mmCIF file of C-alpha atoms in Angstrom:
data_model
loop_
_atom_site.group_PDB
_atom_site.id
_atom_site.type_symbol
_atom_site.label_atom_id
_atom_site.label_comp_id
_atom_site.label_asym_id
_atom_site.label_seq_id
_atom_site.Cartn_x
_atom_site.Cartn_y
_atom_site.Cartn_z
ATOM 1 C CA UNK A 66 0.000 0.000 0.000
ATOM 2 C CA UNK A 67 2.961 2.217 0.651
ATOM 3 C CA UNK A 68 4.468 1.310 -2.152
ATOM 4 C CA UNK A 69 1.663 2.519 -4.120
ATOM 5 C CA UNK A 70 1.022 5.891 -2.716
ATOM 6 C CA UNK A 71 4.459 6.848 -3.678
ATOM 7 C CA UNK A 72 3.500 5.022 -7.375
ATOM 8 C CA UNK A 73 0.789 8.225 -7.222
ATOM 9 C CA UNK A 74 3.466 10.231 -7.517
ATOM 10 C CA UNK A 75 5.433 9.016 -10.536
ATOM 11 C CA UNK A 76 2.722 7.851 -12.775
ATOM 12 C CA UNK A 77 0.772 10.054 -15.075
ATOM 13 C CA UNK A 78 -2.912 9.814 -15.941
ATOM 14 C CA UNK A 79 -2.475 8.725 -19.114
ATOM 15 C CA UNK A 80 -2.034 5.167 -17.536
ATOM 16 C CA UNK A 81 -5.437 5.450 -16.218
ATOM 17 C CA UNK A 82 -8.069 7.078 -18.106
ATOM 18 C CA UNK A 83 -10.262 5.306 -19.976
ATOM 19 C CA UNK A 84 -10.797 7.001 -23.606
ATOM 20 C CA UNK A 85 -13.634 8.904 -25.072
ATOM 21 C CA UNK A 86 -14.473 6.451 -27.716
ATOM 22 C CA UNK A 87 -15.892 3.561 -24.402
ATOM 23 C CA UNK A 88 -17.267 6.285 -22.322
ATOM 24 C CA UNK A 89 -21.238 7.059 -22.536
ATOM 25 C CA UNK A 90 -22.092 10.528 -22.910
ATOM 26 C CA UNK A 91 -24.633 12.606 -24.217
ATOM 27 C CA UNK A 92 -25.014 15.392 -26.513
ATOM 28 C CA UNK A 93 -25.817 19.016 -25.301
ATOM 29 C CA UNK A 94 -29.025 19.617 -26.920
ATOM 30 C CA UNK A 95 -30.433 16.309 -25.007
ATOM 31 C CA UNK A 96 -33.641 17.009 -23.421
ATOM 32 C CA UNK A 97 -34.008 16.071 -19.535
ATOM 33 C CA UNK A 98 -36.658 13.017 -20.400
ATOM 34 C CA UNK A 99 -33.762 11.890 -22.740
ATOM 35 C CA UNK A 100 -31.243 11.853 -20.428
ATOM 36 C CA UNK A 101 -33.278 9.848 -17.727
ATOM 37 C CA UNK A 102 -34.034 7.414 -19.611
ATOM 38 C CA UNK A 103 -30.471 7.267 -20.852
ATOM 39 C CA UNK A 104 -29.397 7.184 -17.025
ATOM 40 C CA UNK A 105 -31.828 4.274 -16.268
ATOM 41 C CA UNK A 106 -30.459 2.124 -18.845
ATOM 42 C CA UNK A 107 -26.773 3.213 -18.611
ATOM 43 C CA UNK A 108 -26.890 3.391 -14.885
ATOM 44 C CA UNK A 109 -24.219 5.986 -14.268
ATOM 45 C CA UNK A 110 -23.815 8.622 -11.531
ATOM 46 C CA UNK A 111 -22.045 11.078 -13.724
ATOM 47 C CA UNK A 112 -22.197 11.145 -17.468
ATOM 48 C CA UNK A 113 -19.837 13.781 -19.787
ATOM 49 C CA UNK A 114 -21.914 16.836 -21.687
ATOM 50 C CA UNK A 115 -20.331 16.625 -25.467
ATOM 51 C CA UNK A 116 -20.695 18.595 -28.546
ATOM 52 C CA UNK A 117 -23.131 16.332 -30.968
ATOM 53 C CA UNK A 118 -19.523 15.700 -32.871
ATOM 54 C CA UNK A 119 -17.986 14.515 -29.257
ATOM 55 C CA UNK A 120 -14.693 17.192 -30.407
ATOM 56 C CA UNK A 121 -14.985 19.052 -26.692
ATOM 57 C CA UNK A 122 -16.853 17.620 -23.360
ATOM 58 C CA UNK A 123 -18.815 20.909 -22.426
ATOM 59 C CA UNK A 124 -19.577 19.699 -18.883
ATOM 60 C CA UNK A 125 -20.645 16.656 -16.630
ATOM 61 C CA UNK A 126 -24.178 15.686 -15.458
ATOM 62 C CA UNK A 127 -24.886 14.459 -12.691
ATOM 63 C CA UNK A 128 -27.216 12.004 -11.542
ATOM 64 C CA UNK A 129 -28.756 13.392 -8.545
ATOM 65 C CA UNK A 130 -29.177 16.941 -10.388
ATOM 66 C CA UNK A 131 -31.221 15.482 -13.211
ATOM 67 C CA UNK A 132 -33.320 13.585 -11.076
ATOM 68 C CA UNK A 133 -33.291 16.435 -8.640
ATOM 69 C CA UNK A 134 -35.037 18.543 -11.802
ATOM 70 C CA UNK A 135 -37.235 15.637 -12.845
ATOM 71 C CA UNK A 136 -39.129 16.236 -9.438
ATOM 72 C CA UNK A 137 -39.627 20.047 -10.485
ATOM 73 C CA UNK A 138 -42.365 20.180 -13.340
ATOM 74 C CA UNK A 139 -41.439 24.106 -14.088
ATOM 75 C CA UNK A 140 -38.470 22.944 -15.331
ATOM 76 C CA UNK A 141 -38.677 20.337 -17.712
ATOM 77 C CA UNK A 142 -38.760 21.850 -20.618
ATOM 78 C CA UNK A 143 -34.771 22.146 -20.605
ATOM 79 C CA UNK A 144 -31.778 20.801 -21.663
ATOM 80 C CA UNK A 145 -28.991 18.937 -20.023
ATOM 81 C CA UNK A 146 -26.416 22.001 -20.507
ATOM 82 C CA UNK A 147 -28.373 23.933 -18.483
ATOM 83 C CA UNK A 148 -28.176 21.491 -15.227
ATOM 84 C CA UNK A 149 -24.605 20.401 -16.018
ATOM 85 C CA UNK A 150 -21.240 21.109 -13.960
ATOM 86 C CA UNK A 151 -17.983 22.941 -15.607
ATOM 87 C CA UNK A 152 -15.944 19.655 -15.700
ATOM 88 C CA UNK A 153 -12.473 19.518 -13.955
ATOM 89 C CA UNK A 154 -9.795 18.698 -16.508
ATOM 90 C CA UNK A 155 -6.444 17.206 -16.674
ATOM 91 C CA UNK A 156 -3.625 16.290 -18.973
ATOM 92 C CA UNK A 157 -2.231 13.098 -19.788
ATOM 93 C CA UNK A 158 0.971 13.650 -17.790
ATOM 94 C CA UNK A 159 -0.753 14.990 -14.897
ATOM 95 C CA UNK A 160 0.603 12.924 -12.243
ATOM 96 C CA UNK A 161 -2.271 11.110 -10.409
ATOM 97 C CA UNK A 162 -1.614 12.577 -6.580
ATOM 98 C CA UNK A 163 -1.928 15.518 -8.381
ATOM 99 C CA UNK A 164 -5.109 14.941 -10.233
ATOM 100 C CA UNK A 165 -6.299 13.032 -6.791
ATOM 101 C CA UNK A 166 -5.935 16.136 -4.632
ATOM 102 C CA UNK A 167 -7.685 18.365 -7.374
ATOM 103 C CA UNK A 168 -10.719 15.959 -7.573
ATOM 104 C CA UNK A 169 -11.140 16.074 -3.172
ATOM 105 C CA UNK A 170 -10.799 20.171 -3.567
ATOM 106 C CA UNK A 171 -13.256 20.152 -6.028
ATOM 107 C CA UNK A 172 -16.021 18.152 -4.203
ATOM 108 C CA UNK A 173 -15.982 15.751 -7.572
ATOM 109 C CA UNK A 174 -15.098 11.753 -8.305
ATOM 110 C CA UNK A 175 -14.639 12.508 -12.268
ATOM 111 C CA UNK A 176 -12.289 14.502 -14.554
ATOM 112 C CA UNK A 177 -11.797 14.854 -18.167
ATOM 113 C CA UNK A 178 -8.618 14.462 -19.751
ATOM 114 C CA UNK A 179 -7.351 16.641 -22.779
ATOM 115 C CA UNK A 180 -5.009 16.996 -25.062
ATOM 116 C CA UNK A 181 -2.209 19.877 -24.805
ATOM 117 C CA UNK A 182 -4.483 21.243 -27.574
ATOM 118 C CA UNK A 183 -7.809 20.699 -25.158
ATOM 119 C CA UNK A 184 -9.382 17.727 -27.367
ATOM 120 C CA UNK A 185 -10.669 15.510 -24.847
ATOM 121 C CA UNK A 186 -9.303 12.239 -25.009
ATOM 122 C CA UNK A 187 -11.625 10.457 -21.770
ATOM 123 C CA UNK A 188 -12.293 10.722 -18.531
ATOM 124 C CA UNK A 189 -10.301 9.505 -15.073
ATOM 125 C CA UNK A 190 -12.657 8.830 -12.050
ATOM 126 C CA UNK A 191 -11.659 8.852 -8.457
ATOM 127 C CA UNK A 192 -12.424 5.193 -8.409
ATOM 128 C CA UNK A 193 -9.566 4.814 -11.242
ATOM 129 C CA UNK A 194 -7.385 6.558 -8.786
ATOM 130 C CA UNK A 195 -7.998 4.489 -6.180
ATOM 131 C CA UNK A 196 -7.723 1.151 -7.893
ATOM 132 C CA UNK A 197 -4.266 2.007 -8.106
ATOM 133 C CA UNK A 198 -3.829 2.938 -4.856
ATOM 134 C CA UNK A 199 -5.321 -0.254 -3.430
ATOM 135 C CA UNK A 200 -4.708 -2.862 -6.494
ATOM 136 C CA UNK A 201 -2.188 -4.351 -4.488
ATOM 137 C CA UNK A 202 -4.251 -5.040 -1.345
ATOM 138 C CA UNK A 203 -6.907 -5.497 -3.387
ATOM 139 C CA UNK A 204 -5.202 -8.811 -6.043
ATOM 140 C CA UNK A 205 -3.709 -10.133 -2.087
ATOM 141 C CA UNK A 206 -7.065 -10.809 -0.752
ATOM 142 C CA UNK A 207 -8.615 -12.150 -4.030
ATOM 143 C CA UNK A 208 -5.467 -14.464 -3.925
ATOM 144 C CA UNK A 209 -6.281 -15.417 -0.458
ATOM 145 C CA UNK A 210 -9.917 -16.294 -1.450
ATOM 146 C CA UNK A 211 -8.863 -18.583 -3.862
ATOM 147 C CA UNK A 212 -6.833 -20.344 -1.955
ATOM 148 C CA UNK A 213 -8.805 -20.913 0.889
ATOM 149 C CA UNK A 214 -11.073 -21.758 -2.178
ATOM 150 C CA UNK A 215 -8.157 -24.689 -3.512
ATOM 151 C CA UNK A 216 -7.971 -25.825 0.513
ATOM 152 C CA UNK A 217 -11.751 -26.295 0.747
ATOM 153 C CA UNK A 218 -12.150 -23.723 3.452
#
């Protein structure tokens, strides 16, 4: 565990984010009904705002604010950019204690990563961050199930 909090420190996010292409978003001009229907199929607490050609992530929706506006009936008749949050972003070498301490200021578990040029290239969660953190404790204790699995226990 030590051993990977210092790992924090030398590795980059580029190791960890998982790219645009596999993450579900939505595209600005979605209308609230839209998106909760998207959110009970996809099942997602935050999903990424993009431009209908998915070139720049405008913001993040979250879960609890769209359903928070589904129990308001005034308004309804609006789209997701107008209940979205600015996004926090990152680089690809932004070093992950870095990118961890900027996601606990920020009150916020997801962050978009972008190109020098700001493209977005996908999005690092705070769960990413700490599946490095604790893969190690984390792979032990599966190995320990199985063999108490092997031993009949």
């Amino acid at each position: 565990l030590i051993k990977n909090v210092f790992e924090l420190d030398d590795t980059p996010v580029s190791g960890v984010y998982t790219p645009l292409s596999k993450v579900f978003t939505l595209p600005e001009h979605t209308s609230l009904k839209n998106a909760i229907n998207a959110l009970r199929e996809q099942r997602y607490s935050r999903i990424p705002i993009t431009t209908a050609n998915r070139k720049k992530v405008l913001g993040v929706l979250h879960a609890k604010d769209l359903l928070r506006a589904k129990l308001e009936p005034t308004i309804a008749g609006i789209s997701v950019t107008e209940l979205m949050r600015k996004p926090v972003t990152a680089t690809p070498s932004t070093r992950m204690n870095a990118l961890f301490r900027k996601l606990k200021e920020s009150k916020t578990h997801m962050a978009v990563v972008e190109s020098e040029q700001g493209e977005p290239l996908g999005v690092v969660t705070m769960d990413d961050l700490l599946d490095v953190l604790f893969d190690d404790l984390l792979t032990a204790e599966s190995e320990d199930e199985d063999e108490d699995k092997d031993k009949g226990a």
